[in-house]
Amino acid sequence: YYEADDMAGARRHINNALAINSRSSEAYNVQALVHQREGDTELADAAFRRAISLDRSNSRARNNYAAFLFNQQRFEDAYDELQVVANDTSYEGRAVAFENLGRSALRLGRMEDAERAFERALQLNSNLYVSILELAQLRINSGDFGSARTLYNQYLTTREFYGIPHTPRSLWIGIQVENHFQNQNLVEGYARILTALYQESPEYQLYQNLTNGN
């Protein structure tokens, strides 16, 4: 019912489930998701914490809670939850948990932790293009353009296979990599797309700074 966007139906069945078992971690997890979708953040937070307290091994609930915390810009709390999820070797979403761990680490300025998390994500699933791109940017920042180029080519292969559209971030990373290797045709190609589609983006401003020598 939740996935069908029927919140009334979801609430009805959650209540039925809790009437049968008032200590159902999964029921509280879904209840939290309903509250989150409806904008009741305090109720969502309480339901997520109740779900986890009832079953500390419920990585699905913990991962959902981490996503909620990230959206609330509570990056330290999200990082702590994701560390637990990522270390659960039985959790089917472990690769994405590592990716989100890396994203949280970036927001906290923990670059080495972010790099390790993205590397682990790609060990588990080499097609996670966000991890590929973020790791490429980290390698650019450290001056390792050879590794960044390898990663960016991996991204391009993944993008083509899955039909993923370029984002301002992916185009900016491509510009940085190919500018370093003086491949102006590729730089100009990425820049044309960035200029045509994403002039309002921070990445476009970074490109402008680059071209103006700032």
PDB file of C-alpha atoms in Angstrom:
ATOM      1  CA  TYR A   1       0.000   0.000   0.000  1.00  0.00           C
ATOM      2  CA  TYR A   2       2.855   2.363   0.793  1.00  0.00           C
ATOM      3  CA  GLU A   3       4.554   1.669  -2.536  1.00  0.00           C
ATOM      4  CA  ALA A   4       1.230   2.227  -4.320  1.00  0.00           C
ATOM      5  CA  ASP A   5       1.053   5.649  -2.606  1.00  0.00           C
ATOM      6  CA  ASP A   6      -2.028   4.590  -0.645  1.00  0.00           C
ATOM      7  CA  MET A   7      -1.132   5.993   2.752  1.00  0.00           C
ATOM      8  CA  ALA A   8      -4.588   5.364   4.224  1.00  0.00           C
ATOM      9  CA  GLY A   9      -4.393   1.709   3.256  1.00  0.00           C
ATOM     10  CA  ALA A  10      -0.837   1.471   4.562  1.00  0.00           C
ATOM     11  CA  ARG A  11      -1.831   2.943   7.931  1.00  0.00           C
ATOM     12  CA  ARG A  12      -4.786   0.554   8.204  1.00  0.00           C
ATOM     13  CA  HIS A  13      -2.608  -2.498   7.667  1.00  0.00           C
ATOM     14  CA  ILE A  14       0.137  -1.172   9.954  1.00  0.00           C
ATOM     15  CA  ASN A  15      -2.446  -0.843  12.717  1.00  0.00           C
ATOM     16  CA  ASN A  16      -3.666  -4.379  12.021  1.00  0.00           C
ATOM     17  CA  ALA A  17      -0.097  -5.690  12.163  1.00  0.00           C
ATOM     18  CA  LEU A  18       0.600  -3.895  15.428  1.00  0.00           C
ATOM     19  CA  ALA A  19      -2.655  -5.211  16.905  1.00  0.00           C
ATOM     20  CA  ILE A  20      -1.351  -8.714  16.231  1.00  0.00           C
ATOM     21  CA  ASN A  21       2.224  -7.965  17.307  1.00  0.00           C
ATOM     22  CA  SER A  22       2.858  -4.670  19.075  1.00  0.00           C
ATOM     23  CA  ARG A  23       6.601  -5.319  18.916  1.00  0.00           C
ATOM     24  CA  SER A  24       6.878  -5.683  15.132  1.00  0.00           C
ATOM     25  CA  SER A  25       9.997  -3.837  14.030  1.00  0.00           C
ATOM     26  CA  GLU A  26       8.977  -4.008  10.382  1.00  0.00           C
ATOM     27  CA  ALA A  27       5.548  -2.511  11.064  1.00  0.00           C
ATOM     28  CA  TYR A  28       7.157   0.467  12.792  1.00  0.00           C
ATOM     29  CA  ASN A  29       9.581   0.784   9.896  1.00  0.00           C
ATOM     30  CA  VAL A  30       6.711   1.136   7.421  1.00  0.00           C
ATOM     31  CA  GLN A  31       4.871   3.433   9.820  1.00  0.00           C
ATOM     32  CA  ALA A  32       7.949   5.668   9.867  1.00  0.00           C
ATOM     33  CA  LEU A  33       8.045   5.749   6.060  1.00  0.00           C
ATOM     34  CA  VAL A  34       4.380   6.793   5.973  1.00  0.00           C
ATOM     35  CA  HIS A  35       5.005   9.574   8.485  1.00  0.00           C
ATOM     36  CA  GLN A  36       8.052  10.690   6.493  1.00  0.00           C
ATOM     37  CA  ARG A  37       6.129  10.855   3.219  1.00  0.00           C
ATOM     38  CA  GLU A  38       3.371  12.849   4.891  1.00  0.00           C
ATOM     39  CA  GLY A  39       5.871  15.328   6.341  1.00  0.00           C
ATOM     40  CA  ASP A  40       5.455  14.347   9.990  1.00  0.00           C
ATOM     41  CA  THR A  41       9.180  14.316  10.727  1.00  0.00           C
ATOM     42  CA  GLU A  42       8.999  14.009  14.522  1.00  0.00           C
ATOM     43  CA  LEU A  43       6.612  11.042  14.277  1.00  0.00           C
ATOM     44  CA  ALA A  44       8.809   9.475  11.587  1.00  0.00           C
ATOM     45  CA  ASP A  45      11.913   9.862  13.752  1.00  0.00           C
ATOM     46  CA  ALA A  46      10.181   8.254  16.735  1.00  0.00           C
ATOM     47  CA  ALA A  47       8.852   5.347  14.645  1.00  0.00           C
ATOM     48  CA  PHE A  48      12.254   4.664  13.090  1.00  0.00           C
ATOM     49  CA  ARG A  49      13.892   4.637  16.513  1.00  0.00           C
ATOM     50  CA  ARG A  50      11.168   2.319  17.817  1.00  0.00           C
ATOM     51  CA  ALA A  51      11.718  -0.068  14.886  1.00  0.00           C
ATOM     52  CA  ILE A  52      15.456  -0.212  15.540  1.00  0.00           C
ATOM     53  CA  SER A  53      15.083  -0.597  19.298  1.00  0.00           C
ATOM     54  CA  LEU A  54      12.799  -3.598  18.775  1.00  0.00           C
ATOM     55  CA  ASP A  55      15.231  -5.284  16.376  1.00  0.00           C
ATOM     56  CA  ARG A  56      18.807  -4.012  16.353  1.00  0.00           C
ATOM     57  CA  SER A  57      19.551  -6.265  13.354  1.00  0.00           C
ATOM     58  CA  ASN A  58      16.845  -4.710  11.154  1.00  0.00           C
ATOM     59  CA  SER A  59      19.202  -3.181   8.612  1.00  0.00           C
ATOM     60  CA  ARG A  60      16.346  -2.203   6.308  1.00  0.00           C
ATOM     61  CA  ALA A  61      14.842   0.022   9.003  1.00  0.00           C
ATOM     62  CA  ARG A  62      18.266   1.379   9.969  1.00  0.00           C
ATOM     63  CA  ASN A  63      19.060   2.181   6.327  1.00  0.00           C
ATOM     64  CA  ASN A  64      15.715   3.942   5.883  1.00  0.00           C
ATOM     65  CA  TYR A  65      16.387   5.895   9.070  1.00  0.00           C
ATOM     66  CA  ALA A  66      19.811   6.895   7.769  1.00  0.00           C
ATOM     67  CA  ALA A  67      18.232   8.197   4.544  1.00  0.00           C
ATOM     68  CA  PHE A  68      15.742  10.156   6.651  1.00  0.00           C
ATOM     69  CA  LEU A  69      18.551  11.619   8.762  1.00  0.00           C
ATOM     70  CA  PHE A  70      20.558  12.552   5.654  1.00  0.00           C
ATOM     71  CA  ASN A  71      17.547  14.400   4.230  1.00  0.00           C
ATOM     72  CA  GLN A  72      17.258  16.231   7.543  1.00  0.00           C
ATOM     73  CA  GLN A  73      20.946  17.215   7.167  1.00  0.00           C
ATOM     74  CA  ARG A  74      21.798  15.255  10.308  1.00  0.00           C
ATOM     75  CA  PHE A  75      24.884  13.885   8.609  1.00  0.00           C
ATOM     76  CA  GLU A  76      26.721  12.688  11.721  1.00  0.00           C
ATOM     77  CA  ASP A  77      23.722  10.638  12.835  1.00  0.00           C
ATOM     78  CA  ALA A  78      23.235   9.277   9.306  1.00  0.00           C
ATOM     79  CA  TYR A  79      26.910   8.289   9.177  1.00  0.00           C
ATOM     80  CA  ASP A  80      26.650   6.384  12.452  1.00  0.00           C
ATOM     81  CA  GLU A  81      23.590   4.424  11.293  1.00  0.00           C
ATOM     82  CA  LEU A  82      25.116   3.649   7.904  1.00  0.00           C
ATOM     83  CA  GLN A  83      28.278   2.288   9.483  1.00  0.00           C
ATOM     84  CA  VAL A  84      26.167  -0.376  11.172  1.00  0.00           C
ATOM     85  CA  VAL A  85      24.217  -1.143   7.980  1.00  0.00           C
ATOM     86  CA  ALA A  86      27.343  -1.364   5.816  1.00  0.00           C
ATOM     87  CA  ASN A  87      28.914  -3.854   8.210  1.00  0.00           C
ATOM     88  CA  ASP A  88      25.896  -6.193   8.015  1.00  0.00           C
ATOM     89  CA  THR A  89      27.196  -8.742   5.504  1.00  0.00           C
ATOM     90  CA  SER A  90      23.739 -10.287   5.107  1.00  0.00           C
ATOM     91  CA  TYR A  91      22.026  -7.046   4.044  1.00  0.00           C
ATOM     92  CA  GLU A  92      21.179  -7.057   0.349  1.00  0.00           C
ATOM     93  CA  GLY A  93      21.557  -3.282   0.016  1.00  0.00           C
ATOM     94  CA  ARG A  94      25.049  -3.190   1.477  1.00  0.00           C
ATOM     95  CA  ALA A  95      26.731  -1.669  -1.603  1.00  0.00           C
ATOM     96  CA  VAL A  96      24.364   1.303  -1.627  1.00  0.00           C
ATOM     97  CA  ALA A  97      24.811   1.635   2.141  1.00  0.00           C
ATOM     98  CA  PHE A  98      28.560   2.072   1.581  1.00  0.00           C
ATOM     99  CA  GLU A  99      27.819   4.635  -1.136  1.00  0.00           C
ATOM    100  CA  ASN A 100      25.578   6.599   1.217  1.00  0.00           C
ATOM    101  CA  LEU A 101      28.195   6.257   3.943  1.00  0.00           C
ATOM    102  CA  GLY A 102      30.638   7.911   1.560  1.00  0.00           C
ATOM    103  CA  ARG A 103      28.174  10.698   0.765  1.00  0.00           C
ATOM    104  CA  SER A 104      27.669  11.343   4.480  1.00  0.00           C
ATOM    105  CA  ALA A 105      31.437  11.368   5.039  1.00  0.00           C
ATOM    106  CA  LEU A 106      31.803  13.983   2.283  1.00  0.00           C
ATOM    107  CA  ARG A 107      29.263  16.225   4.008  1.00  0.00           C
ATOM    108  CA  LEU A 108      31.256  15.853   7.226  1.00  0.00           C
ATOM    109  CA  GLY A 109      34.557  16.675   5.506  1.00  0.00           C
ATOM    110  CA  ARG A 110      35.981  13.188   6.175  1.00  0.00           C
ATOM    111  CA  MET A 111      37.631  12.708   2.798  1.00  0.00           C
ATOM    112  CA  GLU A 112      39.652   9.596   3.632  1.00  0.00           C
ATOM    113  CA  ASP A 113      36.592   7.904   5.128  1.00  0.00           C
ATOM    114  CA  ALA A 114      34.585   8.883   2.046  1.00  0.00           C
ATOM    115  CA  GLU A 115      37.221   7.439  -0.275  1.00  0.00           C
ATOM    116  CA  ARG A 116      37.275   4.124   1.606  1.00  0.00           C
ATOM    117  CA  ALA A 117      33.481   3.926   1.597  1.00  0.00           C
ATOM    118  CA  PHE A 118      33.206   4.550  -2.148  1.00  0.00           C
ATOM    119  CA  GLU A 119      35.930   1.977  -2.830  1.00  0.00           C
ATOM    120  CA  ARG A 120      34.019  -0.625  -0.780  1.00  0.00           C
ATOM    121  CA  ALA A 121      30.778   0.259  -2.566  1.00  0.00           C
ATOM    122  CA  LEU A 122      32.419  -0.373  -5.931  1.00  0.00           C
ATOM    123  CA  GLN A 123      33.935  -3.629  -4.709  1.00  0.00           C
ATOM    124  CA  LEU A 124      30.409  -4.826  -4.039  1.00  0.00           C
ATOM    125  CA  ASN A 125      28.798  -3.272  -7.126  1.00  0.00           C
ATOM    126  CA  SER A 126      31.021  -1.799  -9.828  1.00  0.00           C
ATOM    127  CA  ASN A 127      28.041  -0.099 -11.538  1.00  0.00           C
ATOM    128  CA  LEU A 128      27.299   2.424  -8.774  1.00  0.00           C
ATOM    129  CA  TYR A 129      27.927   5.531 -10.854  1.00  0.00           C
ATOM    130  CA  VAL A 130      27.607   7.978  -7.952  1.00  0.00           C
ATOM    131  CA  SER A 131      30.452   6.187  -6.178  1.00  0.00           C
ATOM    132  CA  ILE A 132      32.474   6.147  -9.397  1.00  0.00           C
ATOM    133  CA  LEU A 133      32.052   9.887  -9.894  1.00  0.00           C
ATOM    134  CA  GLU A 134      32.650  10.872  -6.291  1.00  0.00           C
ATOM    135  CA  LEU A 135      35.763   8.723  -6.134  1.00  0.00           C
ATOM    136  CA  ALA A 136      36.960  10.303  -9.390  1.00  0.00           C
ATOM    137  CA  GLN A 137      36.494  13.773  -7.886  1.00  0.00           C
ATOM    138  CA  LEU A 138      38.415  12.768  -4.790  1.00  0.00           C
ATOM    139  CA  ARG A 139      41.266  11.511  -6.976  1.00  0.00           C
ATOM    140  CA  ILE A 140      41.233  14.806  -8.916  1.00  0.00           C
ATOM    141  CA  ASN A 141      41.435  16.697  -5.632  1.00  0.00           C
ATOM    142  CA  SER A 142      44.492  14.669  -4.644  1.00  0.00           C
ATOM    143  CA  GLY A 143      46.142  15.189  -8.047  1.00  0.00           C
ATOM    144  CA  ASP A 144      45.797  11.564  -9.179  1.00  0.00           C
ATOM    145  CA  PHE A 145      44.399  12.322 -12.626  1.00  0.00           C
ATOM    146  CA  GLY A 146      45.364   8.926 -14.058  1.00  0.00           C
ATOM    147  CA  SER A 147      43.121   7.131 -11.597  1.00  0.00           C
ATOM    148  CA  ALA A 148      40.421   9.779 -12.042  1.00  0.00           C
ATOM    149  CA  ARG A 149      40.462   9.216 -15.805  1.00  0.00           C
ATOM    150  CA  THR A 150      40.151   5.447 -15.390  1.00  0.00           C
ATOM    151  CA  LEU A 151      37.188   5.952 -13.094  1.00  0.00           C
ATOM    152  CA  TYR A 152      35.571   8.470 -15.424  1.00  0.00           C
ATOM    153  CA  ASN A 153      35.857   6.066 -18.339  1.00  0.00           C
ATOM    154  CA  GLN A 154      34.215   3.445 -16.121  1.00  0.00           C
ATOM    155  CA  TYR A 155      31.411   5.932 -15.486  1.00  0.00           C
ATOM    156  CA  LEU A 156      30.992   6.573 -19.231  1.00  0.00           C
ATOM    157  CA  THR A 157      30.682   2.829 -19.879  1.00  0.00           C
ATOM    158  CA  THR A 158      28.100   2.453 -17.095  1.00  0.00           C
ATOM    159  CA  ARG A 159      26.236   5.530 -18.286  1.00  0.00           C
ATOM    160  CA  GLU A 160      25.997   4.217 -21.851  1.00  0.00           C
ATOM    161  CA  PHE A 161      24.877   0.755 -20.750  1.00  0.00           C
ATOM    162  CA  TYR A 162      22.106   2.016 -18.460  1.00  0.00           C
ATOM    163  CA  GLY A 163      21.144   5.101 -20.471  1.00  0.00           C
ATOM    164  CA  ILE A 164      21.935   7.454 -17.598  1.00  0.00           C
ATOM    165  CA  PRO A 165      21.759  11.169 -18.482  1.00  0.00           C
ATOM    166  CA  HIS A 166      24.727  13.376 -17.718  1.00  0.00           C
ATOM    167  CA  THR A 167      24.449  15.524 -14.599  1.00  0.00           C
ATOM    168  CA  PRO A 168      26.210  18.839 -13.981  1.00  0.00           C
ATOM    169  CA  ARG A 169      28.577  16.993 -11.651  1.00  0.00           C
ATOM    170  CA  SER A 170      29.449  14.281 -14.170  1.00  0.00           C
ATOM    171  CA  LEU A 171      30.117  16.877 -16.868  1.00  0.00           C
ATOM    172  CA  TRP A 172      32.282  18.994 -14.562  1.00  0.00           C
ATOM    173  CA  ILE A 173      34.348  15.969 -13.560  1.00  0.00           C
ATOM    174  CA  GLY A 174      34.805  15.106 -17.234  1.00  0.00           C
ATOM    175  CA  ILE A 175      35.906  18.669 -17.961  1.00  0.00           C
ATOM    176  CA  GLN A 176      38.475  18.595 -15.155  1.00  0.00           C
ATOM    177  CA  VAL A 177      39.908  15.244 -16.238  1.00  0.00           C
ATOM    178  CA  GLU A 178      40.165  16.008 -19.946  1.00  0.00           C
ATOM    179  CA  ASN A 179      41.401  19.551 -19.349  1.00  0.00           C
ATOM    180  CA  HIS A 180      44.295  18.102 -17.377  1.00  0.00           C
ATOM    181  CA  PHE A 181      45.194  15.855 -20.318  1.00  0.00           C
ATOM    182  CA  GLN A 182      44.643  18.765 -22.772  1.00  0.00           C
ATOM    183  CA  ASN A 183      41.909  16.988 -24.717  1.00  0.00           C
ATOM    184  CA  GLN A 184      40.121  20.160 -25.763  1.00  0.00           C
ATOM    185  CA  ASN A 185      37.617  18.449 -28.064  1.00  0.00           C
ATOM    186  CA  LEU A 186      36.263  16.438 -25.153  1.00  0.00           C
ATOM    187  CA  VAL A 187      36.389  19.448 -22.829  1.00  0.00           C
ATOM    188  CA  GLU A 188      34.399  21.505 -25.326  1.00  0.00           C
ATOM    189  CA  GLY A 189      31.907  18.675 -25.827  1.00  0.00           C
ATOM    190  CA  TYR A 190      31.184  18.354 -22.106  1.00  0.00           C
ATOM    191  CA  ALA A 191      31.118  22.144 -21.776  1.00  0.00           C
ATOM    192  CA  ARG A 192      28.507  22.493 -24.542  1.00  0.00           C
ATOM    193  CA  ILE A 193      26.147  20.132 -22.716  1.00  0.00           C
ATOM    194  CA  LEU A 194      26.784  21.863 -19.390  1.00  0.00           C
ATOM    195  CA  THR A 195      26.127  25.263 -20.978  1.00  0.00           C
ATOM    196  CA  ALA A 196      23.010  24.114 -22.839  1.00  0.00           C
ATOM    197  CA  LEU A 197      21.322  22.318 -19.952  1.00  0.00           C
ATOM    198  CA  TYR A 198      22.748  23.427 -16.640  1.00  0.00           C
ATOM    199  CA  GLN A 199      23.650  27.121 -16.644  1.00  0.00           C
ATOM    200  CA  GLU A 200      22.024  27.539 -13.220  1.00  0.00           C
ATOM    201  CA  SER A 201      24.217  24.861 -11.627  1.00  0.00           C
ATOM    202  CA  PRO A 202      27.213  25.480  -9.341  1.00  0.00           C
ATOM    203  CA  GLU A 203      29.244  23.302 -11.717  1.00  0.00           C
ATOM    204  CA  TYR A 204      28.610  25.735 -14.571  1.00  0.00           C
ATOM    205  CA  GLN A 205      30.020  28.522 -12.412  1.00  0.00           C
ATOM    206  CA  LEU A 206      33.083  26.384 -11.678  1.00  0.00           C
ATOM    207  CA  TYR A 207      33.527  25.889 -15.427  1.00  0.00           C
ATOM    208  CA  GLN A 208      33.241  29.635 -15.961  1.00  0.00           C
ATOM    209  CA  ASN A 209      35.896  30.195 -13.308  1.00  0.00           C
ATOM    210  CA  LEU A 210      38.141  27.681 -15.085  1.00  0.00           C
ATOM    211  CA  THR A 211      37.770  29.340 -18.468  1.00  0.00           C
ATOM    212  CA  ASN A 212      38.334  32.780 -16.963  1.00  0.00           C
ATOM    213  CA  GLY A 213      41.496  31.581 -15.227  1.00  0.00           C
ATOM    214  CA  ASN A 214      40.115  32.109 -11.696  1.00  0.00           C
TER     215      ASN A 214
END
